[in-house]
mmCIF file of C-alpha atoms and ligand atoms in Angstrom:
data_model
loop_
_atom_site.group_PDB
_atom_site.id
_atom_site.type_symbol
_atom_site.label_atom_id
_atom_site.label_comp_id
_atom_site.label_asym_id
_atom_site.label_seq_id
_atom_site.Cartn_x
_atom_site.Cartn_y
_atom_site.Cartn_z
ATOM 1 C CA MET A 17 102.575 -8.851 58.434
ATOM 2 C CA GLU A 18 99.741 -10.929 59.840
ATOM 3 C CA GLU A 19 97.156 -12.329 57.911
ATOM 4 C CA THR A 20 94.107 -11.367 59.665
ATOM 5 C CA SER A 21 90.719 -12.826 59.760
ATOM 6 C CA SER A 22 87.146 -11.558 60.672
ATOM 7 C CA PRO A 23 83.337 -10.854 60.497
ATOM 8 C CA LEU A 24 84.577 -7.582 59.436
ATOM 9 C CA GLU A 25 86.880 -8.262 56.616
ATOM 10 C CA ALA A 26 83.470 -10.410 55.272
ATOM 11 C CA VAL A 27 81.985 -7.375 56.008
ATOM 12 C CA LEU A 28 84.053 -5.115 53.794
ATOM 13 C CA SER A 29 84.843 -7.674 50.942
ATOM 14 C CA PRO A 30 81.597 -10.003 50.760
ATOM 15 C CA SER A 31 82.108 -10.936 47.176
ATOM 16 C CA ILE A 32 85.384 -10.987 46.418
ATOM 17 C CA ALA A 33 87.223 -14.070 45.706
ATOM 18 C CA ASP A 34 91.302 -14.678 45.826
ATOM 19 C CA VAL A 35 91.586 -11.808 48.227
ATOM 20 C CA SER A 36 93.290 -11.602 51.881
ATOM 21 C CA VAL A 37 93.053 -9.249 54.174
ATOM 22 C CA LEU A 38 96.860 -8.281 55.916
ATOM 23 C CA SER A 39 96.030 -5.783 58.066
ATOM 24 C CA LEU A 40 93.007 -3.529 59.189
ATOM 25 C CA ASP A 41 92.696 -0.159 60.827
ATOM 26 C CA VAL A 42 89.391 1.217 61.713
ATOM 27 C CA SER A 43 89.119 4.903 62.657
ATOM 28 C CA ARG A 44 86.483 7.371 62.935
ATOM 29 C CA GLU A 45 87.041 8.934 59.704
ATOM 30 C CA ALA A 46 88.881 5.815 57.958
ATOM 31 C CA ILE A 47 88.884 2.206 57.205
ATOM 32 C CA ARG A 48 92.392 1.549 56.319
ATOM 33 C CA ILE A 49 93.280 -1.898 54.650
ATOM 34 C CA ASP A 50 96.241 -4.050 53.033
ATOM 35 C CA VAL A 51 94.676 -6.227 50.674
ATOM 36 C CA CYS A 52 96.770 -9.003 48.520
ATOM 37 C CA SER A 53 95.805 -11.485 46.401
ATOM 38 C CA THR A 54 95.467 -15.182 47.294
ATOM 39 C CA ALA A 55 95.495 -16.691 43.067
ATOM 40 C CA ALA A 56 98.545 -18.585 42.738
ATOM 41 C CA GLY A 57 99.226 -17.013 39.356
ATOM 42 C CA ALA A 58 97.285 -14.842 36.812
ATOM 43 C CA ALA A 59 96.678 -14.658 32.702
ATOM 44 C CA CYS A 60 98.552 -12.831 30.631
ATOM 45 C CA PRO A 61 96.220 -10.010 29.232
ATOM 46 C CA ASP A 62 97.331 -10.343 26.014
ATOM 47 C CA CYS A 63 97.983 -14.418 25.149
ATOM 48 C CA GLY A 64 96.200 -15.676 28.074
ATOM 49 C CA SER A 65 98.971 -18.128 28.942
ATOM 50 C CA GLU A 66 98.784 -18.530 32.815
ATOM 51 C CA SER A 67 101.740 -17.659 34.754
ATOM 52 C CA THR A 68 103.088 -18.445 38.746
ATOM 53 C CA ARG A 69 106.170 -17.067 37.950
ATOM 54 C CA VAL A 70 106.358 -13.610 39.908
ATOM 55 C CA HIS A 71 108.739 -10.714 38.523
ATOM 56 C CA SER A 72 107.848 -8.171 41.160
ATOM 57 C CA SER A 73 105.379 -6.658 43.114
ATOM 58 C CA TYR A 74 104.536 -2.918 43.733
ATOM 59 C CA GLN A 75 101.757 -1.273 45.675
ATOM 60 C CA ARG A 76 98.259 0.040 44.533
ATOM 61 C CA PHE A 77 95.648 2.804 45.950
ATOM 62 C CA PRO A 78 92.937 3.010 43.763
ATOM 63 C CA ALA A 79 89.715 5.086 45.394
ATOM 64 C CA ASP A 80 86.942 2.841 46.732
ATOM 65 C CA VAL A 81 83.354 2.989 48.154
ATOM 66 C CA PRO A 82 83.197 4.445 51.106
ATOM 67 C CA ASN A 83 81.906 1.969 53.938
ATOM 68 C CA GLY A 84 79.533 3.102 56.684
ATOM 69 C CA GLY A 85 80.382 6.695 56.216
ATOM 70 C CA ARG A 86 84.101 6.065 56.492
ATOM 71 C CA LEU A 87 86.592 6.594 53.847
ATOM 72 C CA MET A 88 88.135 3.200 52.310
ATOM 73 C CA ILE A 89 92.000 3.238 52.225
ATOM 74 C CA LEU A 90 93.051 0.604 50.494
ATOM 75 C CA ARG A 91 96.350 -0.744 49.697
ATOM 76 C CA LEU A 92 96.823 -3.567 47.113
ATOM 77 C CA ARG A 93 99.989 -5.644 46.917
ATOM 78 C CA VAL A 94 100.269 -6.371 43.627
ATOM 79 C CA ARG A 95 102.543 -8.777 41.655
ATOM 80 C CA ARG A 96 104.079 -9.040 38.199
ATOM 81 C CA PHE A 97 104.012 -12.186 36.671
ATOM 82 C CA PHE A 98 106.522 -13.138 33.492
ATOM 83 C CA CYS A 99 104.468 -14.005 30.925
ATOM 84 C CA PRO A 100 105.900 -18.168 29.872
ATOM 85 C CA GLU A 101 105.013 -17.964 26.424
ATOM 86 C CA SER A 102 107.952 -16.693 24.157
ATOM 87 C CA SER A 103 106.234 -15.505 21.529
ATOM 88 C CA CYS A 104 104.195 -13.181 23.516
ATOM 89 C CA ALA A 105 105.590 -9.351 23.504
ATOM 90 C CA ARG A 106 104.290 -8.499 27.047
ATOM 91 C CA ARG A 107 106.699 -9.544 29.551
ATOM 92 C CA PRO A 108 106.088 -9.162 32.400
ATOM 93 C CA PHE A 109 102.652 -8.296 33.203
ATOM 94 C CA ALA A 110 100.762 -7.108 36.527
ATOM 95 C CA GLU A 111 98.001 -9.298 38.365
ATOM 96 C CA GLN A 112 94.453 -7.430 38.239
ATOM 97 C CA LEU A 113 92.502 -8.038 41.569
ATOM 98 C CA PRO A 114 88.810 -9.387 40.689
ATOM 99 C CA GLU A 115 86.068 -5.972 41.629
ATOM 100 C CA LEU A 116 89.478 -4.113 43.281
ATOM 101 C CA THR A 117 91.589 -3.286 40.024
ATOM 102 C CA ARG A 118 91.393 -2.705 36.494
ATOM 103 C CA ARG A 119 93.829 -1.626 34.438
ATOM 104 C CA HIS A 120 94.889 1.864 34.271
ATOM 105 C CA SER A 121 91.978 2.443 36.660
ATOM 106 C CA ARG A 122 92.133 4.795 39.962
ATOM 107 C CA TRP A 123 89.048 3.446 41.074
ATOM 108 C CA THR A 124 88.273 -0.156 42.140
ATOM 109 C CA GLU A 125 85.404 -1.889 39.897
ATOM 110 C CA ARG A 126 82.772 -1.500 42.347
ATOM 111 C CA LEU A 127 82.991 2.562 42.966
ATOM 112 C CA LEU A 128 83.151 2.189 38.948
ATOM 113 C CA SER A 129 80.033 0.769 38.335
ATOM 114 C CA THR A 130 78.396 2.892 41.662
ATOM 115 C CA LEU A 131 79.629 6.291 40.129
ATOM 116 C CA ALA A 132 78.274 5.035 36.694
ATOM 117 C CA ALA A 133 75.125 4.094 38.282
ATOM 118 C CA VAL A 134 74.927 7.702 39.753
ATOM 119 C CA GLY A 135 75.729 8.932 36.440
ATOM 120 C CA LEU A 136 73.298 7.135 34.483
ATOM 121 C CA ALA A 137 70.766 8.627 36.902
ATOM 122 C CA LEU A 138 71.127 11.801 37.092
ATOM 123 C CA ALA A 139 74.184 12.900 34.117
ATOM 124 C CA GLY A 140 77.009 14.992 34.770
ATOM 125 C CA ARG A 141 76.342 18.139 37.055
ATOM 126 C CA ALA A 142 73.799 16.557 39.520
ATOM 127 C CA GLY A 143 75.790 12.849 39.609
ATOM 128 C CA ALA A 144 78.784 14.403 40.635
ATOM 129 C CA ARG A 145 77.011 16.503 43.373
ATOM 130 C CA LEU A 146 75.860 13.912 44.779
ATOM 131 C CA ALA A 147 78.442 11.265 44.318
ATOM 132 C CA ARG A 148 80.957 13.907 46.375
ATOM 133 C CA ALA A 149 77.344 14.283 49.025
ATOM 134 C CA PHE A 150 77.918 10.529 49.541
ATOM 135 C CA GLY A 151 82.206 10.950 49.946
ATOM 136 C CA MET A 152 82.969 10.059 46.074
ATOM 137 C CA PRO A 153 84.528 13.186 44.948
ATOM 138 C CA ILE A 154 84.927 13.523 40.990
ATOM 139 C CA SER A 155 83.989 15.905 39.177
ATOM 140 C CA ARG A 156 81.614 16.517 35.982
ATOM 141 C CA SER A 157 83.390 15.862 33.144
ATOM 142 C CA ALA A 158 85.016 12.738 34.807
ATOM 143 C CA VAL A 159 81.231 11.321 34.943
ATOM 144 C CA LEU A 160 80.587 12.263 31.611
ATOM 145 C CA ARG A 161 84.177 10.291 30.415
ATOM 146 C CA LEU A 162 82.616 7.584 32.661
ATOM 147 C CA LEU A 163 79.339 7.674 30.459
ATOM 148 C CA ASP A 164 80.763 7.833 27.253
ATOM 149 C CA ALA A 165 83.103 4.273 28.216
ATOM 150 C CA LEU A 166 80.469 2.134 29.097
ATOM 151 C CA PRO A 167 79.371 -0.401 26.428
ATOM 152 C CA GLU A 168 76.480 0.277 24.052
ATOM 153 C CA PRO A 169 73.252 -1.687 25.642
ATOM 154 C CA GLU A 170 72.874 -4.927 23.634
ATOM 155 C CA VAL A 171 69.634 -4.712 21.733
ATOM 156 C CA PRO A 172 68.165 -8.311 21.150
ATOM 157 C CA VAL A 173 67.144 -8.295 17.075
ATOM 158 C CA PRO A 174 63.317 -8.415 17.058
ATOM 159 C CA ARG A 175 62.019 -11.719 16.019
ATOM 160 C CA VAL A 176 58.444 -9.795 14.585
ATOM 161 C CA VAL A 177 58.218 -6.276 13.116
ATOM 162 C CA ASP A 178 55.319 -4.141 11.933
ATOM 163 C CA VAL A 179 55.275 -1.164 9.618
ATOM 164 C CA ASP A 180 53.617 2.049 10.410
ATOM 165 C CA GLU A 181 53.610 5.116 9.525
ATOM 166 C CA TYR A 182 54.829 8.498 11.239
ATOM 167 C CA ALA A 183 54.501 12.081 10.288
ATOM 168 C CA THR A 184 56.265 15.179 11.166
ATOM 169 C CA ARG A 185 55.660 18.779 11.625
ATOM 170 C CA LYS A 186 52.391 18.971 11.618
ATOM 171 C CA GLY A 187 51.864 15.995 9.149
ATOM 172 C CA ARG A 188 53.743 17.679 6.729
ATOM 173 C CA ILE A 189 56.804 14.908 6.333
ATOM 174 C CA TYR A 190 55.758 11.183 6.077
ATOM 175 C CA GLY A 191 57.546 8.645 6.874
ATOM 176 C CA THR A 192 57.683 5.001 7.750
ATOM 177 C CA VAL A 193 58.463 3.154 11.531
ATOM 178 C CA LEU A 194 59.276 -0.537 12.003
ATOM 179 C CA VAL A 195 57.855 -1.654 15.221
ATOM 180 C CA ASP A 196 59.159 -4.840 17.177
ATOM 181 C CA VAL A 197 55.910 -6.563 17.572
ATOM 182 C CA GLU A 198 56.711 -8.123 20.987
ATOM 183 C CA THR A 199 58.119 -5.262 23.110
ATOM 184 C CA ARG A 200 56.088 -2.343 20.889
ATOM 185 C CA ARG A 201 59.271 -0.090 20.310
ATOM 186 C CA PRO A 202 60.122 0.937 17.458
ATOM 187 C CA VAL A 203 63.280 -0.271 16.089
ATOM 188 C CA ASP A 204 64.470 2.023 12.821
ATOM 189 C CA LEU A 205 62.954 4.933 11.022
ATOM 190 C CA LEU A 206 62.958 4.801 7.124
ATOM 191 C CA PRO A 207 62.083 8.289 4.729
ATOM 192 C CA ASP A 208 58.895 7.405 2.913
ATOM 193 C CA ARG A 209 59.556 8.135 -0.670
ATOM 194 C CA MET A 210 55.836 7.255 -1.296
ATOM 195 C CA ALA A 211 55.195 10.622 1.043
ATOM 196 C CA GLN A 212 55.920 13.475 -2.086
ATOM 197 C CA HIS A 213 52.863 11.264 -3.966
ATOM 198 C CA ARG A 214 50.709 11.024 -1.012
ATOM 199 C CA ARG A 215 51.076 15.136 -0.113
ATOM 200 C CA GLY A 216 50.300 16.176 -4.613
ATOM 201 C CA CYS A 217 53.914 16.955 -5.237
HETATM 202 ZN ZN1 LIG B 6 101.298 -13.389 26.957
#
């Protein structure tokens, strides 16, 4: 199959490096696109060694973000490489195409991040409903699993903290709250042993 290059290719894959579009078919309902990697080799996921020795190839069909109201049907030609490191247990390994594949995922990276953004904004049921309306069918439980798998956001270590008090149950239980002076966000809640003394117990 001949390699093609067109403005449409640039629109479809504006930010994906090291991939080439082999063929493109646009109909009213769908855009079918064949893609392969143009990288010379790939790094072993276990030991990090670069390899250019191809073992075999196969096809992957990850679901992608719809484009202009059309389904994106991707067919990716993925190579397997021999790991050159003799002590490495992983031989062979499959290459990953940046933004298009992730190991063991049936979604492209850009679909995954889009669904995660929808899930973060709307959670399970409403997130799944909106995603389906935009042509990205997903179940409520799959949205929740996606959110569970997201890494915890990094919380910067506060440089300066202040100590304040808090009360719950209409002032009957007291505690101490540590506050980040710069962001004014609470950092930690500590039970206050002195509370009982203040209540005269
Ligand atoms: Zn290896």
